[in-house]
Coordinates of C-alpha atoms and ligand atoms in Angstrom, one line a residue:
M773 CA 2.5 -34.4 6.2
R774 CA 2.1 -31.8 3.6
L775 CA 5.4 -30.3 2.3
L776 CA 6.2 -26.7 1.5
L777 CA 8.9 -25.9 -0.9
P778 CA 10.0 -22.4 -1.5
L779 CA 11.4 -21.2 -4.7
P780 CA 14.4 -18.7 -4.1
G781 CA 13.4 -15.4 -2.4
N782 CA 10.3 -17.2 -0.9
E783 CA 12.0 -18.9 2.1
T784 CA 10.7 -16.5 4.9
L785 CA 7.2 -16.7 3.7
A786 CA 7.3 -20.4 3.5
A787 CA 8.8 -20.7 6.9
D788 CA 6.1 -18.6 8.3
L789 CA 3.5 -20.6 6.7
A790 CA 5.0 -23.9 7.9
R791 CA 4.9 -22.4 11.5
L792 CA 1.3 -21.3 11.2
T793 CA 0.0 -24.5 9.6
G794 CA 2.2 -27.2 10.9
C795 CA 3.2 -28.2 7.4
A796 CA 6.7 -29.5 6.9
L797 CA 9.3 -27.1 5.3
G798 CA 11.4 -28.4 2.6
E799 CA 14.3 -27.1 0.5
L800 CA 15.2 -26.9 -3.3
E801 CA 18.7 -26.6 -4.6
T802 CA 18.9 -24.2 -7.5
R803 CA 21.7 -22.7 -9.4
Q804 CA 22.5 -21.7 -13.0
F805 CA 24.8 -23.6 -15.3
P806 CA 27.5 -21.7 -16.9
D807 CA 25.4 -21.3 -20.1
G808 CA 22.5 -19.8 -17.9
E809 CA 20.2 -22.8 -17.9
S810 CA 18.7 -23.7 -14.6
Y811 CA 19.7 -26.7 -12.3
L812 CA 17.1 -27.8 -9.7
R813 CA 17.1 -30.6 -7.2
L814 CA 14.6 -31.5 -4.5
K815 CA 16.3 -32.1 -1.2
D816 CA 13.3 -33.8 0.4
D817 CA 11.5 -37.2 -0.2
V818 CA 8.3 -36.2 -1.8
A819 CA 7.0 -39.7 -2.6
G820 CA 3.3 -40.0 -1.5
R821 CA 3.2 -36.5 -0.2
D822 CA 1.0 -33.4 -1.0
V823 CA 3.6 -30.8 -2.0
D824 CA 3.0 -27.0 -2.5
L825 CA 5.6 -24.9 -4.2
V826 CA 5.7 -21.4 -2.8
C827 CA 6.6 -18.8 -5.4
S828 CA 5.4 -15.2 -5.6
L829 CA 5.5 -14.5 -9.3
A830 CA 6.7 -10.9 -9.5
A831 CA 9.5 -11.9 -11.9
P832 CA 7.6 -14.5 -13.9
D833 CA 9.8 -14.7 -17.0
R834 CA 12.9 -15.5 -14.9
Q835 CA 11.0 -17.7 -12.4
F836 CA 9.0 -19.7 -14.6
L837 CA 11.2 -22.5 -15.7
P838 CA 12.8 -23.4 -12.4
L839 CA 9.2 -23.5 -11.0
I840 CA 8.0 -25.9 -13.7
F841 CA 11.1 -28.0 -13.3
A842 CA 10.4 -28.2 -9.5
A843 CA 6.8 -29.2 -10.0
D844 CA 7.6 -31.8 -12.7
A845 CA 10.3 -33.3 -10.5
A846 CA 7.9 -33.6 -7.6
H847 CA 5.5 -35.5 -9.9
D848 CA 8.2 -37.6 -11.2
L849 CA 9.4 -38.5 -7.7
G850 CA 6.0 -39.7 -6.7
A851 CA 4.4 -36.7 -5.0
R852 CA 0.6 -37.4 -4.4
S853 CA -0.3 -33.9 -5.5
V854 CA 1.6 -30.7 -6.5
G855 CA 0.1 -27.3 -5.8
L856 CA 1.3 -23.8 -6.3
I857 CA 1.0 -21.0 -3.6
A858 CA 1.7 -17.8 -5.5
P859 CA 0.9 -14.8 -3.3
Y860 CA 1.2 -12.5 -6.4
L861 CA 0.0 -14.1 -9.6
A862 CA 1.6 -12.6 -12.7
Y863 CA 0.1 -12.2 -16.2
M864 CA -3.3 -11.4 -15.2
R865 CA -3.7 -8.0 -16.8
Q866 CA -3.5 -8.9 -20.6
D867 CA -6.9 -10.3 -20.5
K868 CA -7.9 -9.3 -23.9
R869 CA -6.6 -8.4 -27.4
F870 CA -6.5 -4.7 -27.1
Q871 CA -4.5 -4.4 -30.5
P872 CA -4.9 -6.7 -33.4
G873 CA -2.4 -9.5 -33.1
E874 CA -1.6 -9.3 -29.4
A875 CA -1.0 -12.4 -27.3
I876 CA -3.6 -12.9 -24.6
S877 CA -0.9 -13.8 -22.2
S878 CA -3.2 -14.4 -19.2
R879 CA -4.7 -17.5 -21.0
S880 CA -1.3 -18.7 -22.1
F881 CA 0.2 -18.5 -18.7
A882 CA -2.8 -20.2 -17.1
R883 CA -2.6 -23.1 -19.5
L884 CA 1.3 -23.5 -18.8
L885 CA 0.6 -23.6 -14.9
D886 CA -2.4 -25.9 -15.4
G887 CA 0.0 -28.3 -17.1
S888 CA 2.3 -28.8 -14.0
F889 CA 0.1 -27.9 -11.0
Q890 CA -3.1 -29.4 -9.5
R891 CA -4.2 -26.5 -7.3
L892 CA -3.4 -22.8 -7.0
V893 CA -3.7 -20.4 -4.1
T894 CA -3.2 -16.8 -4.6
I895 CA -4.1 -13.3 -3.3
D896 CA -6.1 -10.6 -5.2
P897 CA -5.4 -11.6 -8.8
H898 CA -6.2 -8.9 -11.1
L899 CA -9.6 -10.0 -12.1
H900 CA -11.1 -7.4 -14.4
R901 CA -12.7 -9.2 -17.4
Y902 CA -12.7 -12.7 -15.9
P903 CA -15.4 -13.1 -13.3
D904 CA -13.2 -15.3 -11.3
L905 CA -10.0 -17.4 -11.4
N906 CA -11.7 -20.6 -12.4
A907 CA -12.8 -19.0 -15.5
L908 CA -9.1 -18.9 -16.5
Y909 CA -7.6 -21.7 -14.7
A910 CA -8.6 -25.3 -15.2
M911 CA -7.1 -26.5 -11.7
P912 CA -9.0 -25.6 -8.6
A913 CA -7.9 -22.0 -7.8
T914 CA -8.4 -20.1 -4.7
A915 CA -8.3 -16.3 -4.7
L916 CA -7.9 -14.8 -1.1
H917 CA -8.6 -11.1 -0.6
A918 CA -6.3 -8.7 1.3
A919 CA -8.9 -5.9 1.6
P920 CA -9.6 -6.7 5.5
L921 CA -5.8 -6.6 6.1
L922 CA -5.6 -3.2 4.3
A923 CA -8.7 -1.9 6.0
D924 CA -7.4 -2.8 9.5
W925 CA -4.0 -1.3 8.7
I926 CA -5.7 2.0 7.5
A927 CA -8.1 2.0 10.5
G928 CA -5.3 1.5 13.0
H929 CA -2.9 4.0 11.3
V930 CA -4.7 6.8 9.6
E931 CA -6.9 9.5 11.2
R932 CA -10.0 10.6 9.4
P933 CA -9.2 8.7 6.2
L934 CA -10.9 9.3 2.8
L935 CA -10.3 6.1 0.6
V936 CA -9.6 6.8 -3.1
G937 CA -9.5 4.3 -5.8
P938 CA -7.6 5.6 -8.9
D939 CA -9.7 3.9 -11.4
E940 CA -13.0 2.0 -11.9
E941 CA -11.0 -1.4 -11.7
S942 CA -10.1 -0.5 -8.2
E943 CA -13.7 -0.1 -7.0
Q944 CA -13.9 -3.7 -5.9
W945 CA -11.0 -3.2 -3.6
V946 CA -11.7 0.3 -2.4
A947 CA -15.3 -0.3 -1.5
A948 CA -14.5 -3.4 0.6
V949 CA -11.6 -1.6 2.3
A950 CA -13.8 1.5 3.1
A951 CA -16.8 -0.5 4.4
R952 CA -14.4 -2.4 6.8
A953 CA -12.5 0.7 7.8
G954 CA -15.6 2.7 8.3
A955 CA -14.5 5.4 6.0
P956 CA -16.0 7.3 3.0
H957 CA -14.6 6.5 -0.5
L958 CA -14.6 7.7 -4.0
V959 CA -13.3 6.3 -7.2
L960 CA -11.6 8.2 -10.0
R961 CA -11.7 7.7 -13.8
K962 CA -8.6 6.5 -15.6
T963 CA -7.7 6.2 -19.3
R964 CA -4.6 4.2 -20.0
H965 CA -2.8 5.4 -23.2
G966 CA 0.2 3.4 -22.7
D967 CA 2.3 1.5 -20.3
R968 CA 3.5 4.7 -18.5
D969 CA 0.9 7.2 -19.9
V970 CA -2.4 7.4 -17.9
T971 CA -5.0 10.1 -17.7
I972 CA -7.0 10.4 -14.5
S973 CA -10.0 12.6 -14.0
L974 CA -11.0 13.7 -10.6
P975 CA -14.5 14.9 -9.4
D976 CA -14.7 18.0 -7.2
V977 CA -13.1 16.8 -3.8
A978 CA -13.1 20.2 -2.0
A979 CA -15.7 18.8 0.5
W980 CA -13.0 16.2 1.5
R981 CA -10.2 18.7 2.5
D982 CA -10.2 17.9 6.0
R983 CA -9.5 14.2 5.4
Q984 CA -6.4 12.2 4.8
P985 CA -6.7 10.7 1.4
V986 CA -5.6 7.0 1.1
L987 CA -5.0 5.8 -2.4
V988 CA -5.8 2.0 -2.5
D989 CA -4.8 -0.1 -5.5
D990 CA -4.2 -3.8 -6.1
I991 CA -0.8 -3.3 -8.0
A992 CA 1.8 -0.6 -8.2
S993 CA 3.7 -1.5 -11.4
S994 CA 5.1 1.7 -13.2
G995 CA 3.5 3.7 -10.3
H996 CA 2.0 6.1 -12.9
T997 CA -1.6 5.5 -11.8
L998 CA -0.9 6.2 -8.2
M999 CA 1.4 9.3 -9.0
Q1000 CA -1.2 10.9 -11.3
A1001 CA -3.9 10.3 -8.8
A1002 CA -1.6 11.8 -6.1
R1003 CA -0.9 14.9 -8.1
L1004 CA -4.6 15.6 -8.7
L1005 CA -5.7 15.2 -5.2
M1006 CA -3.0 17.7 -4.1
Q1007 CA -3.9 20.0 -6.9
Q1008 CA -7.4 20.3 -5.3
G1009 CA -5.9 21.1 -1.9
L1010 CA -5.9 17.7 -0.2
P1011 CA -2.9 16.6 1.8
K1012 CA -0.3 14.2 0.2
P1013 CA -1.9 10.9 0.2
V1014 CA -1.0 7.7 2.0
C1015 CA -0.7 5.0 -0.8
A1016 CA -1.7 1.3 0.3
V1017 CA -1.3 -1.4 -2.3
V1018 CA -1.5 -5.2 -2.2
H1019 CA 1.2 -6.0 -4.7
A1020 CA 4.3 -3.7 -4.7
L1021 CA 5.9 -4.3 -7.9
F1022 CA 7.3 -0.9 -8.3
A1023 CA 9.2 -1.1 -11.6
G1024 CA 12.4 1.1 -12.2
N1025 CA 12.3 4.4 -10.0
A1026 CA 8.5 4.1 -9.5
Y1027 CA 9.0 3.7 -5.7
A1028 CA 11.1 6.8 -5.2
E1029 CA 8.9 8.9 -7.5
L1030 CA 5.8 8.0 -5.7
Q1031 CA 7.5 8.5 -2.2
A1032 CA 8.0 12.3 -3.3
L1033 CA 4.2 12.5 -3.8
S1034 CA 3.0 10.5 -0.8
S1035 CA 3.0 10.9 2.9
R1036 CA 3.6 7.1 3.3
I1037 CA 3.4 4.0 1.0
V1038 CA 2.6 0.7 2.6
S1039 CA 2.1 -2.7 0.9
C1040 CA 1.1 -6.4 1.7
D1041 CA 4.3 -8.5 1.6
T1042 CA 2.9 -10.5 -1.4
V1043 CA 6.0 -9.2 -3.1
R1044 CA 9.0 -8.4 -1.1
H1045 CA 9.6 -4.7 -1.0
P1046 CA 10.8 -2.1 1.4
S1047 CA 7.2 -0.7 1.6
N1048 CA 5.9 -3.9 3.0
A1049 CA 4.0 -3.4 6.4
I1050 CA 1.1 -6.0 6.3
A1051 CA 2.0 -9.7 6.5
V1052 CA 0.0 -12.1 4.4
A1053 CA 1.2 -15.4 5.8
P1054 CA -1.9 -15.6 8.3
L1055 CA -4.2 -15.1 5.3
L1056 CA -2.4 -17.7 3.3
A1057 CA -2.6 -20.1 6.3
T1058 CA -6.3 -20.0 6.4
A1059 CA -6.4 -21.6 2.9
L1060 CA -3.8 -24.2 3.8
R1061 CA -5.5 -25.2 6.9
Ligands
R5P1173 C1 -5.0 -1.4 -13.2 O1 -5.9 -1.8 -13.8 C2 -4.5 -1.7 -11.9 O2 -5.5 -1.9 -11.0 C3 -3.5 -0.9 -11.5 O3 -4.1 0.4 -11.3 C4 -2.4 -0.8 -12.5 O4 -2.1 -2.1 -12.9 C5 -1.2 0.0 -12.0 O5 -0.3 0.1 -12.9 P1 0.8 1.2 -13.0 O6 1.5 1.3 -11.6 O7 1.6 0.8 -14.0 O8 0.1 2.4 -13.3

């Protein structure tokens, strides 16, 4: 029977997945040595089994080594195959050399994961310049889409929504969410000047003043994209927006700052966060089945 092994912080999701799919749920022992190095032990017999590690990669620099140690241990101990279920897949946004000398970390990260895993399942990876995940990853990689989940939440919770994508990159999500929710949508234009410095331009939205704007994006990281878009919508007389995101990273004070500019913030539980309102275990379960 297929075995799911959660990395720390992913136990609830793995348990939900095991319940929905009938996979077995295993356990890892992890701790830090006094010098900060990671200790890792598989508590289950993996010989001859298909094993999937469950790890949402919202803190990849800290999570990476234990993840690789677990995968390599599973291989060493005779697992038939080792996969990775990462509801949030990190290092997708540096997909080109914007400045001379920059590392294209999306490629390096993919190469490193390819070295230890034989399959990957994730949700809405940030695919902008890569046409799909298999253009980046050598192992078979499945990208699931949360748009239907966001659309159903919006249709059930927001009256007269107007879906707004804060930048051209969000068009792919917003258009799909809007079509399913049966709502109109528009997409703003964003220029990024730095990690926390974005300029957004807005068309004339006066005609939509009787609508509840819902800002939809794949990731909230510094939150500046959503904050800037929310301010501009309100400047044109629209109500405080609802913000709906797939991956709620919310670095630093981003969540509190965005709360002040939004009527509500909701996210999928790909990354554990107080804004989580939409469960992704049933979506992931479809891929495992
Ligand atoms: C950008 O291309 C993404 O779709 C998000 O809009 C972006 O990553 C959000 O970043 P931040 O919250 O730092 O503005």
